Coordinates of N, CA, C and O in Angstrom, one line a residue:
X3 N -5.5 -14.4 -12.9 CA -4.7 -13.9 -11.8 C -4.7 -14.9 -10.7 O -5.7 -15.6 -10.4
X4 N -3.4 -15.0 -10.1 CA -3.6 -16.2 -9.4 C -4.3 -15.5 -7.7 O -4.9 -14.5 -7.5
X5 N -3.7 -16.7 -6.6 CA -4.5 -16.5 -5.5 C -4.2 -15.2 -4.6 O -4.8 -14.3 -4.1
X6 N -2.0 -15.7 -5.0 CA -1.7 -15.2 -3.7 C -1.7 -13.1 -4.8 O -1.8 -12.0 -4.2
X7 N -1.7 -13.2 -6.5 CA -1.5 -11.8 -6.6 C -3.1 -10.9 -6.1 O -3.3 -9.8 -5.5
X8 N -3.9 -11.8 -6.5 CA -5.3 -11.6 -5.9 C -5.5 -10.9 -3.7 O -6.2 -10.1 -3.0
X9 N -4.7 -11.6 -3.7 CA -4.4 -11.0 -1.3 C -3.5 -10.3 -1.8 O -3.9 -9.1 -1.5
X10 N -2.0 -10.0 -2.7 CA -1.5 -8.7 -2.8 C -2.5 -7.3 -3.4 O -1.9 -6.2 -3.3
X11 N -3.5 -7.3 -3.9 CA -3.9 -6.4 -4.5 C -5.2 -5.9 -3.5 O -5.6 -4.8 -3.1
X12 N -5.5 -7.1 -3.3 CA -6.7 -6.6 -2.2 C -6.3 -5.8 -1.0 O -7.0 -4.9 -0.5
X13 N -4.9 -6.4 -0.5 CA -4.7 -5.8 1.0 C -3.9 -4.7 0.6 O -3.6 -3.8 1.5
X14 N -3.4 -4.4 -1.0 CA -2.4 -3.2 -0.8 C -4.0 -2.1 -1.5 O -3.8 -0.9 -1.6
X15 N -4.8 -2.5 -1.7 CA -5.9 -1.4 -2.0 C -6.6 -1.4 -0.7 O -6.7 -0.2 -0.2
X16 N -7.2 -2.3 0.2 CA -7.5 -1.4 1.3 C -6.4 -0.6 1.9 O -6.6 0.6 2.2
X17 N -4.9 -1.3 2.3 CA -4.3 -0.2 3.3 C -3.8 1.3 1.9 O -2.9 2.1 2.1
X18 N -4.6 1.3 0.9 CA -5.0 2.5 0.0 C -5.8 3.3 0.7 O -5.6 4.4 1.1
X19 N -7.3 2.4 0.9 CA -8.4 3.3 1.0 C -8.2 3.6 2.5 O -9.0 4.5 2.8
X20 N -7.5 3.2 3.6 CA -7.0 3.6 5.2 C -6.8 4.9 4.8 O -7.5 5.9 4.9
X21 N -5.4 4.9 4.2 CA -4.7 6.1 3.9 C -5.2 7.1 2.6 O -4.5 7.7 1.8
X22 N -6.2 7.1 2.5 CA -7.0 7.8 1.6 C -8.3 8.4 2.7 O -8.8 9.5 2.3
X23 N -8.6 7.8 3.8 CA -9.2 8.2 4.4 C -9.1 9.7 5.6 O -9.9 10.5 6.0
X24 N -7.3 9.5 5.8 CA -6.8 10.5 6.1 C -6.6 12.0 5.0 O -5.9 12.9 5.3
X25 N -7.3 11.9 3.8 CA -7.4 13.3 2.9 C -8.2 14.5 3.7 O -8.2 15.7 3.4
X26 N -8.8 13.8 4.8 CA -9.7 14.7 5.7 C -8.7 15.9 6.0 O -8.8 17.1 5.8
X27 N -7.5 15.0 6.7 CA -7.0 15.9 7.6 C -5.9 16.8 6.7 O -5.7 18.0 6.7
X28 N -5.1 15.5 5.6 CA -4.1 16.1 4.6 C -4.0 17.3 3.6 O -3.1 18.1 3.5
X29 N -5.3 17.2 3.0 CA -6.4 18.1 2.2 C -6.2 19.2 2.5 O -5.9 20.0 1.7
X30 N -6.3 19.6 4.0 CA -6.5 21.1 4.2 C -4.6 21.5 4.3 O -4.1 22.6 4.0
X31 N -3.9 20.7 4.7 CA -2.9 21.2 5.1 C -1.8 20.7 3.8 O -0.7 21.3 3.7
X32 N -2.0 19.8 3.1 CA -0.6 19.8 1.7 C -1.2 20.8 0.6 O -0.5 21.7 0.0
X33 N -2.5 20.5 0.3 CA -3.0 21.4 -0.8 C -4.2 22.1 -0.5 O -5.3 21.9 -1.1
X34 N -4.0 23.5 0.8 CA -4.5 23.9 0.9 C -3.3 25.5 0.7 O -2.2 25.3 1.2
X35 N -3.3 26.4 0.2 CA -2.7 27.5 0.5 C -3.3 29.2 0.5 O -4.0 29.6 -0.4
X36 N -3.0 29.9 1.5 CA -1.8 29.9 2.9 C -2.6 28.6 3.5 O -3.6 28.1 3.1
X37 N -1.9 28.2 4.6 CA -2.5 27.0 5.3 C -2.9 27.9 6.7 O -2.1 28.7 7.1
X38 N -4.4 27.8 7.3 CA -4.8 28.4 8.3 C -4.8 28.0 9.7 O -4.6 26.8 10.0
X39 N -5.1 28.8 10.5 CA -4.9 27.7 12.0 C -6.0 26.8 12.4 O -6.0 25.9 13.3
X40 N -7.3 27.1 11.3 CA -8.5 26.6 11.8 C -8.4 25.2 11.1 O -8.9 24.2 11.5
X41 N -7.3 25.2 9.7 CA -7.2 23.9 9.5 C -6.4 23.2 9.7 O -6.2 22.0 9.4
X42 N -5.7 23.9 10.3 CA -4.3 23.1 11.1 C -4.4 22.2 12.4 O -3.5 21.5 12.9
X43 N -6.1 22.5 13.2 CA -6.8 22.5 14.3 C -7.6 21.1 13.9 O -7.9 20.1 14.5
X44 N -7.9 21.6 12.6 CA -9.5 20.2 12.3 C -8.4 19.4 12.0 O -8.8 18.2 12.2
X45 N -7.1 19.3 11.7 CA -5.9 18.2 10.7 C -6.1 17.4 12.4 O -6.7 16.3 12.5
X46 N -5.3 18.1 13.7 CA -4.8 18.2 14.7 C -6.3 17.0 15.2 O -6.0 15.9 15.6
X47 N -7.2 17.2 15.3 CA -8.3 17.0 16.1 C -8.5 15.9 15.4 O -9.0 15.2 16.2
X48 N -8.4 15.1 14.1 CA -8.7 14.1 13.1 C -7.8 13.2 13.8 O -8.2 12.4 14.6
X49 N -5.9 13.6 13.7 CA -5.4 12.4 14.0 C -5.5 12.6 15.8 O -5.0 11.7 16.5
X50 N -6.1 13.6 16.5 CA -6.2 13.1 18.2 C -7.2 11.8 17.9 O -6.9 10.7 18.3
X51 N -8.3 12.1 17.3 CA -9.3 11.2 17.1 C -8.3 9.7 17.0 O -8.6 8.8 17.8
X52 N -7.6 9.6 16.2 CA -7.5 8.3 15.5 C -6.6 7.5 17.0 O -7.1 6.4 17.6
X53 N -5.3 8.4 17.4 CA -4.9 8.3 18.6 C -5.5 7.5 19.4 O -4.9 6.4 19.8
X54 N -6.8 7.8 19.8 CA -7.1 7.8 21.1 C -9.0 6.4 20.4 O -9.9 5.9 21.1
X55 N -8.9 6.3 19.6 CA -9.7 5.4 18.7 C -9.3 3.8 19.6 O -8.6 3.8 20.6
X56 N -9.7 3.1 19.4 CA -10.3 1.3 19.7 C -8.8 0.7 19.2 O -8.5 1.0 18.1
X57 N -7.8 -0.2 20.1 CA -6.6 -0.6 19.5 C -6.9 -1.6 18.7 O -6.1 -1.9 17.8
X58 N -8.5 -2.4 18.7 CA -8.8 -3.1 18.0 C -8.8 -3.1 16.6 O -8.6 -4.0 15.8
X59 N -9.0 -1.8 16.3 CA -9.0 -1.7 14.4 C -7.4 -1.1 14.2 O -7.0 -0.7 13.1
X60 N -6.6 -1.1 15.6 CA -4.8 -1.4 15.2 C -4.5 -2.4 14.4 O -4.1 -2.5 13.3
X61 N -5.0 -3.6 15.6 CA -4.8 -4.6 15.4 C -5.2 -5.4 14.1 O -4.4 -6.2 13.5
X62 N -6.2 -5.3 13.8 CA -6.9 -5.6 12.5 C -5.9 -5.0 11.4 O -5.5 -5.8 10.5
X63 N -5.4 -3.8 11.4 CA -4.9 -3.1 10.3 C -3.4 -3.9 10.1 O -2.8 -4.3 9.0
X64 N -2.8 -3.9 11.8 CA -1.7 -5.2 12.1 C -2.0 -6.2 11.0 O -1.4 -6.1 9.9
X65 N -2.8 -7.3 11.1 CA -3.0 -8.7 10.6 C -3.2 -8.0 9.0 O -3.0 -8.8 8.0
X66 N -3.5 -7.1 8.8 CA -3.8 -7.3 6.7 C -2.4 -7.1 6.5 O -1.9 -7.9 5.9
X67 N -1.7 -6.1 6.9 CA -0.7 -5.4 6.5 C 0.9 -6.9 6.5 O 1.9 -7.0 5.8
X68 N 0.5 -7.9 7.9 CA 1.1 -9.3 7.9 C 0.8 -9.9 6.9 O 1.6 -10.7 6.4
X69 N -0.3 -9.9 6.5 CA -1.3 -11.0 5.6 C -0.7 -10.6 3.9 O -0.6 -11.4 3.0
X70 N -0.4 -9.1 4.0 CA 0.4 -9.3 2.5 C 1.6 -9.2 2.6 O 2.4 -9.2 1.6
X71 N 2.0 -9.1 3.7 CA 3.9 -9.2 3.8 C 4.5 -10.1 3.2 O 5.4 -10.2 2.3
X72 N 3.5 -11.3 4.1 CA 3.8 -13.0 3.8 C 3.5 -13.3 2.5 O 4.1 -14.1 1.9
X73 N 2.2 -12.5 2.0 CA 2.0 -13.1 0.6 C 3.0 -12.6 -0.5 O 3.3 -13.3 -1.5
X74 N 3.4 -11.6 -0.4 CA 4.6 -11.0 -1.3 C 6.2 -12.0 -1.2 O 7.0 -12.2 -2.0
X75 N 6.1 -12.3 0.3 CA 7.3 -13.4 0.4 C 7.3 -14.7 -0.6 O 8.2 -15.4 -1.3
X76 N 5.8 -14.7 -0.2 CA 5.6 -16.3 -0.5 C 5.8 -16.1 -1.9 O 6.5 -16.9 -2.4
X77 N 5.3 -15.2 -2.8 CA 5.4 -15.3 -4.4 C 6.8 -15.0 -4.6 O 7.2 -16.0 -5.3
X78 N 7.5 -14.4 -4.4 CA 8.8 -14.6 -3.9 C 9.6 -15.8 -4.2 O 10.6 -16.2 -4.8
X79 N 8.9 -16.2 -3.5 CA 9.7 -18.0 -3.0 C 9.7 -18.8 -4.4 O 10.1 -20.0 -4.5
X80 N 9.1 -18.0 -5.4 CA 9.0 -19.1 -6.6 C 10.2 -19.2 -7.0 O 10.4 -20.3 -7.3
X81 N 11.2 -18.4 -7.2 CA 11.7 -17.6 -8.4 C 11.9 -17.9 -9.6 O 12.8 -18.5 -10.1
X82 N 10.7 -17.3 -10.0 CA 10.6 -17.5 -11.4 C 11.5 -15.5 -11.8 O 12.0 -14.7 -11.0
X83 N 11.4 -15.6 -13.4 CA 12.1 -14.3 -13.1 C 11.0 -13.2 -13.0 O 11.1 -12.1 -12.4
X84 N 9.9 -13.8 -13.6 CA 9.1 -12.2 -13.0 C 8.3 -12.1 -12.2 O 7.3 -11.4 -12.2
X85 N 8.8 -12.8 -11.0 CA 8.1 -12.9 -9.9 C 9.4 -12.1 -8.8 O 9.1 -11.5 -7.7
X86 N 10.8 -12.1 -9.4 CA 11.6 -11.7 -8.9 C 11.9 -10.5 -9.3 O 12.5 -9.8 -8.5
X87 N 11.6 -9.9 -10.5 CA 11.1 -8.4 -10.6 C 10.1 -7.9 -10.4 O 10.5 -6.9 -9.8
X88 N 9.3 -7.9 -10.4 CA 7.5 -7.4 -10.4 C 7.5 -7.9 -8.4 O 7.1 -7.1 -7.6
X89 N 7.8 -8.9 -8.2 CA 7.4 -9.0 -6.3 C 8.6 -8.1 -6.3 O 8.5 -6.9 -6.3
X90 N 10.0 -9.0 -6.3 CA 11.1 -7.5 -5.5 C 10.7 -6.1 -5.5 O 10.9 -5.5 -4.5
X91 N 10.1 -5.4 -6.9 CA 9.9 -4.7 -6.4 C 8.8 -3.9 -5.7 O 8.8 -2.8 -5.1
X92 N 7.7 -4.9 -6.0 CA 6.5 -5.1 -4.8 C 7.1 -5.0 -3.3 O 7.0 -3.9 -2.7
X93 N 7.7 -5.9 -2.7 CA 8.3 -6.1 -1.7 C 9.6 -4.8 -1.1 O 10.1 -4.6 0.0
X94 N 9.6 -4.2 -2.2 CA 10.1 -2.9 -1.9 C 9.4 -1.8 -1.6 O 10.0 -1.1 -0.7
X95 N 8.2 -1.4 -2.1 CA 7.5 -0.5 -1.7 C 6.9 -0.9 -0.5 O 6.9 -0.1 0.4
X96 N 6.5 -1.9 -0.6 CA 5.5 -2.5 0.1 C 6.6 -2.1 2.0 O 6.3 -1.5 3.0
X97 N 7.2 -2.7 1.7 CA 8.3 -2.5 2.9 C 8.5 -0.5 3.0 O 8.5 0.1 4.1
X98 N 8.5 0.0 2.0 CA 9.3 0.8 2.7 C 7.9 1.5 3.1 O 8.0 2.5 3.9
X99 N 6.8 1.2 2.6 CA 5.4 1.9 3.2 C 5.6 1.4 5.0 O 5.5 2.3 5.9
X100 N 5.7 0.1 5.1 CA 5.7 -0.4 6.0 C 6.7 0.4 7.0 O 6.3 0.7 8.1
X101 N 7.8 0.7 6.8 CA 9.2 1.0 7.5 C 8.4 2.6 7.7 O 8.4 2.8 8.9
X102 N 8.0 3.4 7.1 CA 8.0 4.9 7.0 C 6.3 4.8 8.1 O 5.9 5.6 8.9
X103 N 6.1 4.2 7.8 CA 4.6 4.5 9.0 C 4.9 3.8 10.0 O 4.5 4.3 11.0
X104 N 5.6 2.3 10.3 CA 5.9 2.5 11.9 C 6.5 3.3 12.3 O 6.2 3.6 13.4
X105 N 7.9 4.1 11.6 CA 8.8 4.5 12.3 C 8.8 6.2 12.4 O 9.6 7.1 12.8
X106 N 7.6 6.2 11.6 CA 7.7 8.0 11.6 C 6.0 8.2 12.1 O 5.7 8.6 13.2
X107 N 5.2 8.0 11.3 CA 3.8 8.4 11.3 C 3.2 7.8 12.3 O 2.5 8.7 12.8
X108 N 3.1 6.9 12.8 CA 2.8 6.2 13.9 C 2.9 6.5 15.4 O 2.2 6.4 16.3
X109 N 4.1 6.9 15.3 CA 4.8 7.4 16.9 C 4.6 9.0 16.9 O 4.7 9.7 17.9
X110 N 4.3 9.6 15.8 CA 3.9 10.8 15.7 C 2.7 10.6 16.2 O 2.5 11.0 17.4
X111 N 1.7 10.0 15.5 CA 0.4 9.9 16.1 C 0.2 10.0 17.6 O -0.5 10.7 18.3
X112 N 1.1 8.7 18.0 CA 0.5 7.9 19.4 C 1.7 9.3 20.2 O 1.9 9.0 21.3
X113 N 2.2 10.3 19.8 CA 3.1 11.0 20.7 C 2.5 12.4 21.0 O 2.4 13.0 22.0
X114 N 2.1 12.8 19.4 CA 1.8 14.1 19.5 C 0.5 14.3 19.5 O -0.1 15.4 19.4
X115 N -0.2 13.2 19.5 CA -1.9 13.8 18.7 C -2.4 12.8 20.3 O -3.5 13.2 20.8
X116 N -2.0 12.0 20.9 CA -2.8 11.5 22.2 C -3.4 12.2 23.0 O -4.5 11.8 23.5
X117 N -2.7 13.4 23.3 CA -2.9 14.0 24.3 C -3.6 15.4 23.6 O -3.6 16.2 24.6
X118 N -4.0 15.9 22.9 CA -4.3 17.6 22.2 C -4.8 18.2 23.6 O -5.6 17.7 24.5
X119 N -4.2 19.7 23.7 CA -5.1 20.1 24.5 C -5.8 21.0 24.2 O -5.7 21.8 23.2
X120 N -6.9 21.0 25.1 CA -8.6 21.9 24.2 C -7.6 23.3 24.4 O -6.8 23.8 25.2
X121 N -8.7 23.4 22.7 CA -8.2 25.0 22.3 C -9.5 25.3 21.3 O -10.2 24.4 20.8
X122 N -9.7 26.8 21.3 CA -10.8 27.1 20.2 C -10.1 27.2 18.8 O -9.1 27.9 18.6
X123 N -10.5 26.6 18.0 CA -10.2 26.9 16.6 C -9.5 28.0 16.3 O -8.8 27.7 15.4
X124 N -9.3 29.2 16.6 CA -8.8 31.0 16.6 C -7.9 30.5 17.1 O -7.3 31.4 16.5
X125 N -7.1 29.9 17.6 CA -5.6 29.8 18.8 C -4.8 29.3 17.8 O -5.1 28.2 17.3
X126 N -3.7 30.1 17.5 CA -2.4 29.8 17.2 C -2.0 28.4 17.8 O -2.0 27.9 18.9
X127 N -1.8 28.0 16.2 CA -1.3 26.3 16.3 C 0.7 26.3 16.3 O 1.7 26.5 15.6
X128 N 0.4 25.8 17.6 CA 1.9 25.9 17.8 C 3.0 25.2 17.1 O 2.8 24.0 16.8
X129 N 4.0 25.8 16.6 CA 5.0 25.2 15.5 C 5.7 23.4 16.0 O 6.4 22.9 15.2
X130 N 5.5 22.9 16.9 CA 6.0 21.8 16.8 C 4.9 20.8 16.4 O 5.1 19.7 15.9
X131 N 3.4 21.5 16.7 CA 2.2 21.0 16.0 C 2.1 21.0 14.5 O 1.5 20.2 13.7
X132 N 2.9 22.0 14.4 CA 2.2 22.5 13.0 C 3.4 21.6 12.1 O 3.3 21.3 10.9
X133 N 4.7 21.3 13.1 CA 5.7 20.9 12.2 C 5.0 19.2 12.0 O 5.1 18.7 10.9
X134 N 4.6 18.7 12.8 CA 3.7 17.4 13.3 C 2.7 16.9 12.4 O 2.4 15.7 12.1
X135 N 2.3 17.6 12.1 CA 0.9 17.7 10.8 C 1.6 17.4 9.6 O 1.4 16.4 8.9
X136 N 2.6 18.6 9.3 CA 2.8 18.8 8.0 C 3.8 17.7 7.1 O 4.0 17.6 5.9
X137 N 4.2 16.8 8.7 CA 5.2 15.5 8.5 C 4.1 14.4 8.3 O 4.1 13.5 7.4
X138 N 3.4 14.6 9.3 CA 1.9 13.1 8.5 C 1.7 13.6 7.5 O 2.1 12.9 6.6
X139 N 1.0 14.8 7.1 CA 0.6 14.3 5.9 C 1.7 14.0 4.8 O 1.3 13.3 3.9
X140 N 2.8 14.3 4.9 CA 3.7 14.0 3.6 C 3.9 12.7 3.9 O 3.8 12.1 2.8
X141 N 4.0 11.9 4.9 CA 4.4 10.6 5.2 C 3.0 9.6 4.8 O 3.1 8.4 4.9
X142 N 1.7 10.2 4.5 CA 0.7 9.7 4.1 C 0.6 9.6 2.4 O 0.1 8.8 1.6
X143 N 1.4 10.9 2.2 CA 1.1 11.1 0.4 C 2.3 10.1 -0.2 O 2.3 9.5 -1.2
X144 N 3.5 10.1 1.1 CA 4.8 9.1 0.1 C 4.2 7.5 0.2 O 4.2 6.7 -0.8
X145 N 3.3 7.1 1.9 CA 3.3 5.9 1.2 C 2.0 5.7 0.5 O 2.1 4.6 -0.2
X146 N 1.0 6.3 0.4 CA 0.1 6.2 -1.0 C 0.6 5.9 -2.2 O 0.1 5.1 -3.0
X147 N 1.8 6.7 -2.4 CA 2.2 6.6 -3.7 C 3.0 5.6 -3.9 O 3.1 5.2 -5.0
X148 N 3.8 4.8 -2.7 CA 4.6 3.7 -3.0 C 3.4 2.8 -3.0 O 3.0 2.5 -4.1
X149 N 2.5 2.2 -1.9 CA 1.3 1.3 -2.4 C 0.9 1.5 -4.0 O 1.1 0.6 -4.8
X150 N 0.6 2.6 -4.2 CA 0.0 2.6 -5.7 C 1.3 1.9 -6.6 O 1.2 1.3 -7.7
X151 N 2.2 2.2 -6.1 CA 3.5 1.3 -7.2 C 2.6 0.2 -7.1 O 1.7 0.0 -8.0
X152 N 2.9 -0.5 -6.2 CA 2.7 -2.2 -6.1 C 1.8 -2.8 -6.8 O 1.9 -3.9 -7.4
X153 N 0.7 -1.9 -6.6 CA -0.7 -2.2 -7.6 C 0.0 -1.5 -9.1 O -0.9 -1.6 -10.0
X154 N 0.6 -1.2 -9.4 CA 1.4 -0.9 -10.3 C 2.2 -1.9 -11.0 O 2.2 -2.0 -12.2
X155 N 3.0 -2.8 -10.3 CA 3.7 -3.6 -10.2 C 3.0 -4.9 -10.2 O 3.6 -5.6 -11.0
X156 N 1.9 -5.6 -9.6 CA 1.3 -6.1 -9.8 C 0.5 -6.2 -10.8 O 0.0 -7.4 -11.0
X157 N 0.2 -5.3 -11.6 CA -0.6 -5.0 -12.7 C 0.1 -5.4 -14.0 O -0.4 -5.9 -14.9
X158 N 1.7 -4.9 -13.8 CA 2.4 -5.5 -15.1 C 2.6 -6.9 -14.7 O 2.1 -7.7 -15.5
X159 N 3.4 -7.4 -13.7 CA 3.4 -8.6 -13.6 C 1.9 -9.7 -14.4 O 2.0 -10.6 -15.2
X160 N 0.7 -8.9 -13.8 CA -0.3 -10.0 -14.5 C -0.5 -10.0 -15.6 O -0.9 -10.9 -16.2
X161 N 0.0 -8.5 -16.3 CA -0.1 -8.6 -18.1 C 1.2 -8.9 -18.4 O 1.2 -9.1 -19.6
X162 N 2.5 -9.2 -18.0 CA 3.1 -10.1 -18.6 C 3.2 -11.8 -18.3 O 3.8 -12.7 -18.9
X163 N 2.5 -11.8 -17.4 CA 2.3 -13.8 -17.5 C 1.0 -13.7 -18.8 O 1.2 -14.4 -19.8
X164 N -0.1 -12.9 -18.6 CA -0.8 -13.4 -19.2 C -0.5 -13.6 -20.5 O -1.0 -14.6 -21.1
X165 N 0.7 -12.3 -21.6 CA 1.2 -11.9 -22.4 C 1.9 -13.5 -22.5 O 1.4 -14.2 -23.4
X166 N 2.9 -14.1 -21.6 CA 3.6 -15.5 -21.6 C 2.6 -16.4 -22.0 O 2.8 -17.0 -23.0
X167 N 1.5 -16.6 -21.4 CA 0.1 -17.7 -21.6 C 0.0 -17.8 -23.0 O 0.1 -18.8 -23.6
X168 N -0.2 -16.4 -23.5 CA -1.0 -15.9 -24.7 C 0.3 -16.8 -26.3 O 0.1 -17.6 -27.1
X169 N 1.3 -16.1 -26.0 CA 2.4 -16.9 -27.1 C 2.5 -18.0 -26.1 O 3.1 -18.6 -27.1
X170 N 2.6 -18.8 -25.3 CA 2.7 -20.0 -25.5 C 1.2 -20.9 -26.0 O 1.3 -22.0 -26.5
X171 N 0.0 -20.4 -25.7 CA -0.9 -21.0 -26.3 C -0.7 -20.6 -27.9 O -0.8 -21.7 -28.5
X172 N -0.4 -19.7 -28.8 CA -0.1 -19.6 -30.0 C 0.8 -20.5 -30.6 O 0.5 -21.0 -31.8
X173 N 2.2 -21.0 -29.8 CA 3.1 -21.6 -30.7 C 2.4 -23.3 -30.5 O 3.1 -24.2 -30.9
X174 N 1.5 -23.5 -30.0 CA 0.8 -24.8 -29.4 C 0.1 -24.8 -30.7 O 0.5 -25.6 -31.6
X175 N -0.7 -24.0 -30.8 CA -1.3 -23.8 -32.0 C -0.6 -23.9 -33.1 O -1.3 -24.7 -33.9
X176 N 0.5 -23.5 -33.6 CA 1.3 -23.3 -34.3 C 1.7 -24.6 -34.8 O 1.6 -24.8 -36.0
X177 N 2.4 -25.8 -33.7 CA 3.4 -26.9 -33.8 C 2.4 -27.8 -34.4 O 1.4 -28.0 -33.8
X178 N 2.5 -28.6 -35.8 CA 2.1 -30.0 -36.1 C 2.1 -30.9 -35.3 O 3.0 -31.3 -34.7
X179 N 0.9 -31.4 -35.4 CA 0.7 -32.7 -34.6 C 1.2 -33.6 -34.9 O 1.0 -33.9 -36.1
X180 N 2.2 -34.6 -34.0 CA 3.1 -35.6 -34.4 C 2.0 -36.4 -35.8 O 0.9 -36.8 -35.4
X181 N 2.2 -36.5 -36.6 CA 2.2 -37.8 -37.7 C 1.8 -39.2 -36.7 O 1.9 -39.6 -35.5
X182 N 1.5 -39.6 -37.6 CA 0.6 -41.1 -36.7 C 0.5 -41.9 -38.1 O -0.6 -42.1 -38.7
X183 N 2.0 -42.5 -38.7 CA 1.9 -42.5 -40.3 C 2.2 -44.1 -39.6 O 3.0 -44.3 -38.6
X184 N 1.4 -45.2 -40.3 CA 1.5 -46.6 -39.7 C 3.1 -46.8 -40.0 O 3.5 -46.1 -40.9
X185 N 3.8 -47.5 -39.5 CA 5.4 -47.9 -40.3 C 4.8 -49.9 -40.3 O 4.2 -50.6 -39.5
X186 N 5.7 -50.2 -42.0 CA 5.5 -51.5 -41.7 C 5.9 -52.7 -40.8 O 7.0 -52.5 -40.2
X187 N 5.4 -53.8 -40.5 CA 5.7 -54.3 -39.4 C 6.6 -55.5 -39.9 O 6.4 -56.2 -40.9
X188 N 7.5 -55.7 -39.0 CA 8.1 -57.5 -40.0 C 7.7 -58.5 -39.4 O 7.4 -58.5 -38.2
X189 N 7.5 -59.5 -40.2 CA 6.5 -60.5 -39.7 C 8.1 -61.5 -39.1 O 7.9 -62.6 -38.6

């Protein structure tokens, strides 16, 4: 496996285990049923938490999520052809993970969950809250599942070069060695 599929797989399995980390809050509210207000409260208080968290491990999450953008470009830039199937459509998920959490899940966060106001667990979770939650978590489960493409994607890509390696070291094997038959010389 080369370098740059090696930073695609790494940065699209941590920003995996980020969003695997949010099962805390998703858990109770996609595959819990009826859904309750007490877990509608612990979902609500997980992402205040994250909200109002260190911009520093933003930032951090910023630079990996750049770090494989570029690397998916750059493999890209070969075009070979299955770097232009297997990345394009890397670079597709990969993007639309990207596109769906700044522009939906993110501003949800930093909009609705900044501010929570104290409530006891027992208090009716109000429907624009409740509509709020039930949008992160689906926006968590779509791009999990598009990440997991990539590593998907990435995964055939490496078994078909390697599959390419494999028959071209065979027909190597295969081809006779040029002859080295003396020819006579004229004097």
């Amino acid at each position: 496996m080369g370098v740059r599929a090696a930073v695609v797989v790494c940065v699209t399995s941590f920003l995996l285990g980020s969003l695997f980390t949010h099962w805390i809050a998703d858990s109770l509210t996609l595959w819990k049923s009826p859904t309750n207000d007490q877990n509608l409260w612990t979902a609500a208080t997980y992402y205040s938490i994250i909200a109002n968290g260190p911009a520093q491990i933003q930032y951090a999450v910023a630079a990996v999520v750049l770090l494989g953008a570029t690397t998916i470009l750059w493999s890209l830039r070969d075009g070979r052809a299955g770097n232009l199937m297997f990345d394009g459509g890397s670079i597709f998920l990969f993007c639309t993970t990207i596109w769906m959490y700044s522009y939906s899940a993110l501003p949800t966060i930093f909009t609705v969950f900044k501010d929570l106001p104290p409530h006891p667990k027992t208090d009716a979770v109000p429907q624009e809250l409740q509509s709020a939650i039930f949008d992160l978590a689906s926006n968590n489960l779509v791009c999990s599942v598009a990440l997991t493409g990539v590593l998907g994607l990435q995964a055939g890509r490496f078994w078909a070069e390697s599959a390419d390696d494999d028959d071209e070291i065979e027909s190597l094997k295969a081809t006779p060695a040029p002859s080295r038959a003396k020819t006579p010389q004229t004097e």
